[in-house]
Amino acid sequence: MNEPQYQERVKKRTLQEAQPELSLPESDVPLQNDKAVIEDTGSGIKTLLIALFTTVLAIIGFSLIDAYLYVTDLMASHPLLASLLAALLLAVALAIFALIRNEWKGLRAIGKYSNDLFSIEELKTKGDVATTRRALKHRGKLQTGSAFARGCYHAFEHSLREHHTNDEVLKIYQDMVLSPIERQAKSVLKRESATAGGISLISPNSFIQTLGILWISLRTLRRISLVFGIRPSISGNWRLLRIALENLAAGSLTDLLTDEIAAQLGGTLGDKLLANSVDAVAVASLNQRLGKALIRELSKH
Amino acid sequence: MSRFVNKFYKAFDTLVDTGAQSLENLFSRDVHHVIITGLSRSGKSMFFTTLMSLLSQRSQQTFDNLPLLRSLPKELIQSVELRPIEGEALFPLDRNLQKLQSRQWPESTEQIYGFELVLTTKPLNAISKLLRKSNQIIFRFHDYPGEWLTDLPMLHKEFVAWSDSAWSQQLNPPQKHYASDWHAFVESYDFDRLPNEELVGDYMQQYRNYLIAAKSKGITLLQPGSMLIPSPKFNWEKNGFAPLPSRIASDPEHPWTLLFQKNFEHFKKIWLAPLQESYFSKADKQIVMLDLHQGLSHSRAHLNQLKETLSNLASSFVYGADKWYKPKILFRHEISKVAFVATKIDLIPNSQHENFLHLLQDITSGIRAHLREKEVEFQHFLISAMQTTDPGSCENCLRFTNPDGDYEEWEFESIPDRLKALDPEQNYPAINTMVPKDVLARMNHAQGIDRLIEYLIK
Ligand SMILES: Nc1nc2c(ncn2[C@@H]2O[C@H](COP(=O)(O)OP(=O)(O)O)[C@@H](O)[C@H]2O)c(=O)[nH]1
Ligand SMILES: [Mg+2]
């Protein structure tokens, strides 16, 4: 055989080390939510928020007075019963206040969403894999407060390979981080809204109902934020509070209306129950609205 | 009378029932008949092995080993199974995995394997269940020795024409470098002796020796490749043939010509036509696997003849056009697709993948011209079934363990992005690796398999 001699376009050298072994990631990263959050970032409440909170307090105040008047009315005829009822009301109010305080503290403990992140759109048009991967890593760090998000990021990081293009990295990010978190948040919201409806169904008067809604709204915000591992920024908070207040107002209004209709119908226990269930549906959908606004806020990119 | 009517209704009912049943089957199964074509050692078997392992490990892993398989997200897959096709050998997945675990590459394919890969998906909810009934995606794969594929173009030739073209190919580089013994043998051969079993056997053996030598030197244009990997259906000892010099072949009455012509026709009828019919005309999607490292490690002339081999194959595709590429119109419209795949991409540094992809596109340009006429959709892919290499100390460097167990680093000069850019005097030796110890992890670092499957099923 007379094969020509070729010149090799490769330089070869033998190394003194052994080939490193690749490892597969552990498979025991939990994909559910944390019971508690770790971080605590304290920053002052802005005056705007104070104003809004006083509005909420006013609503609570009015419904409280409403309840108070009812009790004093009762006092004239049945003093013993009335004072028992007053004590009970106070106890319930205190208990709910304690719950609200807990939710508020919990929410404040979650890391804040920051607006200085690159948006996904920006990352897409920049078209540089290294930048994208760095930016996504940074986002991941921000969201470590959530075990769920941590799990998603962990899976995401381990699915990435050197040969993936910028577009592919972002697609995988969408599939493995953004979408699952949003799905999880929505399922949390569904449960929360059901609870909100339940509270309004069993609440005996509008004072307790208002407090209850306030509590469940905060809880919804906290639990959803917990899925994301971040809570809304100040501007986001402002929007959410507005919605929460609108919800409270609308909730009270439907409560009033339905109670009125129930009274017109005859005011039996059955009618009251019917009125409350109409209420419950209204409150549940109002809660949905709040939760969806939050999800939109937190998955804004 | 009423009994007759009753009977009639019953028969009608049964008819409606079976009709409904087959409709049901039609809607609830999504069958992709994929044929994988590729010369031997192009990486077909490793591809299946890795695909199957990745799919079956996928649901148990926290990460996603096929993240770009977006049409089939891992949450949606309920089960993955390998099913035999009646009358065909099941792909030896377990044996291959065992071999890999014991740090050996799987044996090369010397027979046809046919099997179905069945992915059952979970119905998401009642509504989507109603809307989209398909809950099984079925890939029908066929794996077979690549040498048989390159024989298909012979179906459209007469013996004399085939013999002449085989002869002229052997006179060109790179083949001619390996054909000198065979040519010397034919030059001095006495064709005046009447062909008998012994003489024919000897003549064929000489030709087979040439084919074996050429194959070992990276030649892909080897006809009949079936001579190298004999099929159980064709008896080479009894009905064999080999090219004849044109001074003999041009005489239609010459006893050697007459005999070989007869045997050639027999070969077409007994072996090639059924092969084409049963494996190549059923498919609606095709993966063409190419090992460019082989060609690069020899010379530009070798890559050119790979390009020619591919181009010749198009004639077999065109032949099958009616059955193969035309969409099956009953109930579903489907565009046929071809994926051109360069395998073992882990043997090329990441920085050179783009050039490598362009080189692949250059190699397929001939065959693509044919496909375009037939309005066949196609795309190019780079894949590896296993990441056997590691990044090295420079951008164009790769590290790997050679078959002797030594860890080496190679530094590549830029890979040419088209054939013309490759100096005819230069080549790129191909990396030959030992199966790494951490096979499983390295299979999970396979490249491009998800892109490829996603393309095929979308
Ligand atoms: N580095 C590397 N080598 C591969 C890969 N796939 C196949 N090979 C090598 O190529 C050889 C032939 O592969 P195989 O799948 O048996 O080819 P087939 O004849 O087309 O089925 C194997 O024995 C391996 O040495 C891959 O993804 N990476
Ligand atoms: Mg094989």
Short mmCIF file of N, CA, C and O and ligand atoms in Angstrom, two decimals, chain B residues 44-45 107-109 143, ligand 2:
data_model
loop_
_atom_site.label_atom_id
_atom_site.label_comp_id
_atom_site.label_asym_id
_atom_site.label_seq_id
_atom_site.Cartn_x
_atom_site.Cartn_y
_atom_site.Cartn_z
N LYS B 44 -24.46 4.38 16.45
CA LYS B 44 -25.89 4.10 16.56
C LYS B 44 -26.22 3.38 17.86
O LYS B 44 -27.12 3.79 18.59
N SER B 45 -25.49 2.32 18.12
CA SER B 45 -25.82 1.51 19.30
C SER B 45 -25.60 2.30 20.59
O SER B 45 -26.40 2.21 21.51
N GLU B 107 -20.40 -4.27 21.65
CA GLU B 107 -19.99 -4.90 20.38
C GLU B 107 -20.69 -4.22 19.22
O GLU B 107 -21.77 -3.66 19.38
N SER B 108 -20.07 -4.29 18.05
CA SER B 108 -20.72 -3.63 16.91
C SER B 108 -21.84 -4.51 16.34
O SER B 108 -21.84 -5.72 16.51
N THR B 109 -22.79 -3.83 15.74
CA THR B 109 -24.01 -4.49 15.30
C THR B 109 -23.77 -5.33 14.05
O THR B 109 -23.32 -4.82 13.05
N ASP B 143 -32.01 -0.90 14.12
CA ASP B 143 -30.55 -0.77 14.12
C ASP B 143 -30.03 -1.94 13.29
O ASP B 143 -30.49 -3.07 13.45
MG MG C 2 -24.22 -0.88 16.45
#
